[in-house]
């Protein structure tokens, strides 16, 4: 069970760069009219222009894993979709040993095989804990841009959903009495709206690449 281990938000001794980024994921309310603009600014600030976000879902109920790749233009939509799914709080817990290395190119690699994603939902009142592996690649330090993320990769392994018992005021695995059992809140930690975003990326991402190539070809032909 994950629940007892979720009390620590960020373990000490982990990568300063990783902690720095994870601490920026908001745990507060953002004005609705500024929501999209905030996430666009967030992604522009901390993700490289050539950044890729990889999501690999390993579901025990499915014989095959699901892989999704999002380019820089779709990254804001991915993070925003969590909080548009009635999630009031989201944080990551660093549980396993963190490993860091620096490539000859100057890229900084961060890896942890035992991470926990915790999301707290409003409707119904629930907490979802998802075990995953994390790999982040940071660009070399730049005096203007600082370190930025080139690669963000999550391999989702397992998930547990806990529902608030209004009598004991504690989270429990089972639905409270009187609550009609329904489909899981998430797909291995990914809310339904986030899954829709990932599915749409399979259509939009190739289109983004074609548009980028078209612009590059057009610029080259004008020279």
mmCIF file of C-alpha atoms in Angstrom:
data_model
loop_
_atom_site.group_PDB
_atom_site.id
_atom_site.type_symbol
_atom_site.label_atom_id
_atom_site.label_comp_id
_atom_site.label_asym_id
_atom_site.label_seq_id
_atom_site.Cartn_x
_atom_site.Cartn_y
_atom_site.Cartn_z
ATOM 1 C CA UNK A 1 0.000 0.000 0.000
ATOM 2 C CA UNK A 2 1.281 3.497 -0.879
ATOM 3 C CA UNK A 3 -0.813 5.642 1.410
ATOM 4 C CA UNK A 4 1.430 5.809 4.465
ATOM 5 C CA UNK A 5 4.442 6.781 2.386
ATOM 6 C CA UNK A 6 2.761 9.810 0.854
ATOM 7 C CA UNK A 7 3.255 12.020 3.902
ATOM 8 C CA UNK A 8 6.653 13.262 2.748
ATOM 9 C CA UNK A 9 6.372 15.557 -0.260
ATOM 10 C CA UNK A 10 10.020 15.598 -1.305
ATOM 11 C CA UNK A 11 12.732 13.473 0.252
ATOM 12 C CA UNK A 12 16.029 15.088 1.188
ATOM 13 C CA UNK A 13 19.195 14.341 -0.741
ATOM 14 C CA UNK A 14 17.478 14.244 -4.138
ATOM 15 C CA UNK A 15 18.600 16.222 -7.145
ATOM 16 C CA UNK A 16 18.352 19.969 -6.557
ATOM 17 C CA UNK A 17 17.277 20.471 -10.143
ATOM 18 C CA UNK A 18 14.489 17.907 -9.876
ATOM 19 C CA UNK A 19 13.277 19.292 -6.548
ATOM 20 C CA UNK A 20 13.410 22.785 -7.977
ATOM 21 C CA UNK A 21 11.117 21.841 -10.849
ATOM 22 C CA UNK A 22 8.725 19.609 -8.900
ATOM 23 C CA UNK A 23 8.214 22.318 -6.301
ATOM 24 C CA UNK A 24 6.935 24.613 -9.034
ATOM 25 C CA UNK A 25 3.916 22.471 -9.874
ATOM 26 C CA UNK A 26 1.199 24.566 -8.224
ATOM 27 C CA UNK A 27 -0.538 23.439 -5.080
ATOM 28 C CA UNK A 28 -2.731 26.508 -4.997
ATOM 29 C CA UNK A 29 -5.711 27.890 -6.895
ATOM 30 C CA UNK A 30 -5.056 29.746 -10.150
ATOM 31 C CA UNK A 31 -7.600 32.256 -11.393
ATOM 32 C CA UNK A 32 -9.612 30.524 -14.115
ATOM 33 C CA UNK A 33 -9.152 33.318 -16.657
ATOM 34 C CA UNK A 34 -5.355 33.095 -16.243
ATOM 35 C CA UNK A 35 -5.185 29.295 -16.270
ATOM 36 C CA UNK A 36 -4.105 28.632 -19.873
ATOM 37 C CA UNK A 37 -1.767 31.621 -19.954
ATOM 38 C CA UNK A 38 -0.078 30.533 -16.705
ATOM 39 C CA UNK A 39 0.688 27.041 -18.017
ATOM 40 C CA UNK A 40 1.975 28.427 -21.311
ATOM 41 C CA UNK A 41 4.352 30.690 -19.392
ATOM 42 C CA UNK A 42 5.331 27.835 -17.064
ATOM 43 C CA UNK A 43 6.209 25.536 -19.965
ATOM 44 C CA UNK A 44 8.055 28.262 -21.868
ATOM 45 C CA UNK A 45 10.124 29.054 -18.795
ATOM 46 C CA UNK A 46 11.165 25.532 -17.841
ATOM 47 C CA UNK A 47 11.031 23.438 -21.026
ATOM 48 C CA UNK A 48 13.479 23.729 -23.891
ATOM 49 C CA UNK A 49 12.075 24.643 -27.320
ATOM 50 C CA UNK A 50 12.918 21.108 -28.519
ATOM 51 C CA UNK A 51 11.554 19.416 -25.391
ATOM 52 C CA UNK A 52 9.716 16.107 -25.524
ATOM 53 C CA UNK A 53 7.436 14.657 -22.848
ATOM 54 C CA UNK A 54 7.151 10.850 -22.870
ATOM 55 C CA UNK A 55 4.402 8.931 -21.065
ATOM 56 C CA UNK A 56 4.575 5.126 -20.945
ATOM 57 C CA UNK A 57 1.586 3.418 -19.300
ATOM 58 C CA UNK A 58 2.204 -0.136 -18.092
ATOM 59 C CA UNK A 59 -1.236 -1.470 -17.147
ATOM 60 C CA UNK A 60 -1.515 -4.904 -15.526
ATOM 61 C CA UNK A 61 -4.919 -5.297 -17.195
ATOM 62 C CA UNK A 62 -3.495 -4.735 -20.669
ATOM 63 C CA UNK A 63 -0.996 -6.996 -22.488
ATOM 64 C CA UNK A 64 0.690 -4.033 -24.150
ATOM 65 C CA UNK A 65 2.047 -0.778 -22.784
ATOM 66 C CA UNK A 66 0.804 2.528 -24.170
ATOM 67 C CA UNK A 67 3.340 5.135 -25.258
ATOM 68 C CA UNK A 68 2.663 8.806 -25.899
ATOM 69 C CA UNK A 69 5.036 11.564 -26.999
ATOM 70 C CA UNK A 70 4.229 15.265 -26.665
ATOM 71 C CA UNK A 71 6.282 18.041 -28.219
ATOM 72 C CA UNK A 72 6.904 21.444 -26.707
ATOM 73 C CA UNK A 73 3.640 22.952 -28.036
ATOM 74 C CA UNK A 74 1.456 20.337 -26.318
ATOM 75 C CA UNK A 75 3.233 20.213 -22.940
ATOM 76 C CA UNK A 76 1.187 23.086 -21.384
ATOM 77 C CA UNK A 77 -2.038 21.318 -22.331
ATOM 78 C CA UNK A 78 -0.832 18.110 -20.637
ATOM 79 C CA UNK A 79 -0.171 19.719 -17.243
ATOM 80 C CA UNK A 80 -3.246 21.934 -17.484
ATOM 81 C CA UNK A 81 -5.505 18.940 -18.102
ATOM 82 C CA UNK A 82 -4.836 17.625 -14.572
ATOM 83 C CA UNK A 83 -6.267 20.704 -12.901
ATOM 84 C CA UNK A 84 -9.158 20.903 -15.349
ATOM 85 C CA UNK A 85 -10.135 17.425 -14.093
ATOM 86 C CA UNK A 86 -11.281 18.685 -10.655
ATOM 87 C CA UNK A 87 -7.862 18.019 -9.106
ATOM 88 C CA UNK A 88 -7.101 20.517 -6.364
ATOM 89 C CA UNK A 89 -3.545 19.406 -5.568
ATOM 90 C CA UNK A 90 -0.761 17.433 -7.206
ATOM 91 C CA UNK A 91 2.719 16.579 -5.964
ATOM 92 C CA UNK A 92 5.478 14.025 -6.441
ATOM 93 C CA UNK A 93 7.192 12.013 -3.712
ATOM 94 C CA UNK A 94 10.809 10.968 -4.255
ATOM 95 C CA UNK A 95 11.086 7.557 -2.568
ATOM 96 C CA UNK A 96 13.918 5.676 -4.253
ATOM 97 C CA UNK A 97 17.552 6.581 -4.730
ATOM 98 C CA UNK A 98 18.136 9.385 -7.214
ATOM 99 C CA UNK A 99 20.890 9.066 -9.794
ATOM 100 C CA UNK A 100 22.509 11.951 -11.609
ATOM 101 C CA UNK A 101 25.036 12.032 -14.416
ATOM 102 C CA UNK A 102 26.408 14.469 -16.939
ATOM 103 C CA UNK A 103 26.809 13.579 -20.597
ATOM 104 C CA UNK A 104 29.816 14.736 -22.666
ATOM 105 C CA UNK A 105 27.424 17.151 -24.391
ATOM 106 C CA UNK A 106 26.827 18.881 -21.059
ATOM 107 C CA UNK A 107 23.311 17.500 -20.639
ATOM 108 C CA UNK A 108 22.408 16.614 -17.047
ATOM 109 C CA UNK A 109 20.481 13.385 -16.509
ATOM 110 C CA UNK A 110 18.268 12.684 -13.500
ATOM 111 C CA UNK A 111 16.716 9.253 -12.900
ATOM 112 C CA UNK A 112 14.654 7.679 -10.144
ATOM 113 C CA UNK A 113 13.077 4.221 -10.319
ATOM 114 C CA UNK A 114 10.691 4.713 -7.382
ATOM 115 C CA UNK A 115 8.557 7.843 -7.568
ATOM 116 C CA UNK A 116 5.024 8.496 -6.390
ATOM 117 C CA UNK A 117 2.546 10.879 -7.982
ATOM 118 C CA UNK A 118 -0.213 12.023 -5.628
ATOM 119 C CA UNK A 119 -3.331 13.795 -6.875
ATOM 120 C CA UNK A 120 -6.201 14.988 -4.684
ATOM 121 C CA UNK A 121 -9.631 15.191 -6.282
ATOM 122 C CA UNK A 122 -12.658 17.295 -5.363
ATOM 123 C CA UNK A 123 -15.442 15.208 -6.946
ATOM 124 C CA UNK A 124 -15.507 12.688 -5.425
ATOM 125 C CA UNK A 125 -13.244 13.546 -2.504
ATOM 126 C CA UNK A 126 -10.386 11.175 -3.259
ATOM 127 C CA UNK A 127 -6.630 10.735 -3.328
ATOM 128 C CA UNK A 128 -4.893 8.834 -6.123
ATOM 129 C CA UNK A 129 -1.352 7.487 -5.699
ATOM 130 C CA UNK A 130 0.580 6.313 -8.731
ATOM 131 C CA UNK A 131 3.946 4.558 -8.717
ATOM 132 C CA UNK A 132 6.190 5.506 -11.620
ATOM 133 C CA UNK A 133 9.748 5.774 -12.924
ATOM 134 C CA UNK A 134 11.085 9.203 -13.808
ATOM 135 C CA UNK A 135 13.822 10.325 -16.181
ATOM 136 C CA UNK A 136 14.625 13.994 -16.813
ATOM 137 C CA UNK A 137 17.254 15.451 -19.114
ATOM 138 C CA UNK A 138 18.278 19.060 -18.468
ATOM 139 C CA UNK A 139 20.068 21.272 -20.963
ATOM 140 C CA UNK A 140 23.498 22.701 -20.027
ATOM 141 C CA UNK A 141 23.449 25.808 -17.866
ATOM 142 C CA UNK A 142 22.731 29.057 -19.664
ATOM 143 C CA UNK A 143 23.166 32.468 -18.020
ATOM 144 C CA UNK A 144 19.867 33.691 -19.455
ATOM 145 C CA UNK A 145 17.717 30.548 -19.572
ATOM 146 C CA UNK A 146 19.310 28.631 -16.677
ATOM 147 C CA UNK A 147 18.763 24.850 -16.922
ATOM 148 C CA UNK A 148 15.762 23.809 -19.019
ATOM 149 C CA UNK A 149 14.147 20.428 -19.511
ATOM 150 C CA UNK A 150 14.852 18.703 -22.821
ATOM 151 C CA UNK A 151 13.307 15.317 -21.954
ATOM 152 C CA UNK A 152 10.658 14.409 -19.377
ATOM 153 C CA UNK A 153 9.821 10.690 -19.249
ATOM 154 C CA UNK A 154 7.362 8.937 -16.926
ATOM 155 C CA UNK A 155 6.720 5.187 -16.872
ATOM 156 C CA UNK A 156 3.488 4.615 -14.939
ATOM 157 C CA UNK A 157 3.455 1.220 -13.221
ATOM 158 C CA UNK A 158 0.575 0.916 -10.741
ATOM 159 C CA UNK A 159 -2.099 2.997 -9.086
ATOM 160 C CA UNK A 160 -4.335 3.022 -6.009
ATOM 161 C CA UNK A 161 -7.384 5.214 -5.430
ATOM 162 C CA UNK A 162 -8.497 6.203 -1.921
ATOM 163 C CA UNK A 163 -11.891 7.738 -1.119
ATOM 164 C CA UNK A 164 -12.724 9.949 1.837
ATOM 165 C CA UNK A 165 -14.825 8.371 4.572
ATOM 166 C CA UNK A 166 -16.883 11.267 5.887
ATOM 167 C CA UNK A 167 -17.345 9.541 9.252
ATOM 168 C CA UNK A 168 -13.697 8.785 10.048
ATOM 169 C CA UNK A 169 -12.334 11.652 7.893
ATOM 170 C CA UNK A 170 -9.735 9.282 6.499
ATOM 171 C CA UNK A 171 -9.038 8.010 3.001
ATOM 172 C CA UNK A 172 -10.000 4.398 2.320
ATOM 173 C CA UNK A 173 -9.510 2.113 -0.662
ATOM 174 C CA UNK A 174 -13.194 1.245 -0.952
ATOM 175 C CA UNK A 175 -15.975 3.606 -1.923
ATOM 176 C CA UNK A 176 -17.871 4.917 1.132
ATOM 177 C CA UNK A 177 -21.206 3.327 1.959
ATOM 178 C CA UNK A 178 -23.953 4.739 -0.177
ATOM 179 C CA UNK A 179 -21.615 5.833 -2.963
ATOM 180 C CA UNK A 180 -22.446 4.087 -6.178
ATOM 181 C CA UNK A 181 -19.417 2.284 -7.535
ATOM 182 C CA UNK A 182 -18.264 3.719 -10.811
ATOM 183 C CA UNK A 183 -15.346 3.495 -13.189
ATOM 184 C CA UNK A 184 -11.872 4.317 -11.813
ATOM 185 C CA UNK A 185 -11.112 8.024 -11.527
ATOM 186 C CA UNK A 186 -7.913 7.628 -13.528
ATOM 187 C CA UNK A 187 -6.077 5.422 -15.991
ATOM 188 C CA UNK A 188 -3.000 4.440 -13.959
ATOM 189 C CA UNK A 189 -2.955 7.906 -12.409
ATOM 190 C CA UNK A 190 -3.907 9.832 -15.542
ATOM 191 C CA UNK A 191 -7.343 11.551 -15.279
ATOM 192 C CA UNK A 192 -9.760 10.961 -18.142
ATOM 193 C CA UNK A 193 -9.232 14.478 -19.477
ATOM 194 C CA UNK A 194 -5.469 13.943 -19.435
ATOM 195 C CA UNK A 195 -5.901 10.633 -21.264
ATOM 196 C CA UNK A 196 -7.958 12.474 -23.882
ATOM 197 C CA UNK A 197 -5.101 14.957 -24.204
ATOM 198 C CA UNK A 198 -2.591 12.125 -24.656
ATOM 199 C CA UNK A 199 -4.782 10.407 -27.238
ATOM 200 C CA UNK A 200 -5.203 13.667 -29.141
ATOM 201 C CA UNK A 201 -1.423 14.118 -29.136
ATOM 202 C CA UNK A 202 -1.126 11.126 -31.457
ATOM 203 C CA UNK A 203 -2.964 13.201 -34.044
ATOM 204 C CA UNK A 204 -1.652 16.671 -33.222
ATOM 205 C CA UNK A 205 2.028 15.823 -32.744
ATOM 206 C CA UNK A 206 2.599 14.572 -36.340
ATOM 207 C CA UNK A 207 0.719 17.667 -37.563
ATOM 208 C CA UNK A 208 3.024 19.913 -35.516
ATOM 209 C CA UNK A 209 6.057 18.201 -37.048
ATOM 210 C CA UNK A 210 4.685 18.610 -40.578
ATOM 211 C CA UNK A 211 3.953 22.297 -39.975
ATOM 212 C CA UNK A 212 7.464 22.813 -38.600
ATOM 213 C CA UNK A 213 9.037 21.054 -41.583
ATOM 214 C CA UNK A 214 6.862 23.075 -43.947
ATOM 215 C CA UNK A 215 7.983 26.351 -42.372
ATOM 216 C CA UNK A 216 11.625 25.236 -42.533
ATOM 217 C CA UNK A 217 11.299 24.255 -46.200
ATOM 218 C CA UNK A 218 9.566 27.539 -46.995
ATOM 219 C CA UNK A 219 12.284 29.562 -45.312
ATOM 220 C CA UNK A 220 14.997 27.618 -47.146
ATOM 221 C CA UNK A 221 13.352 28.151 -50.546
ATOM 222 C CA UNK A 222 13.278 31.911 -49.985
ATOM 223 C CA UNK A 223 17.035 32.071 -49.446
#
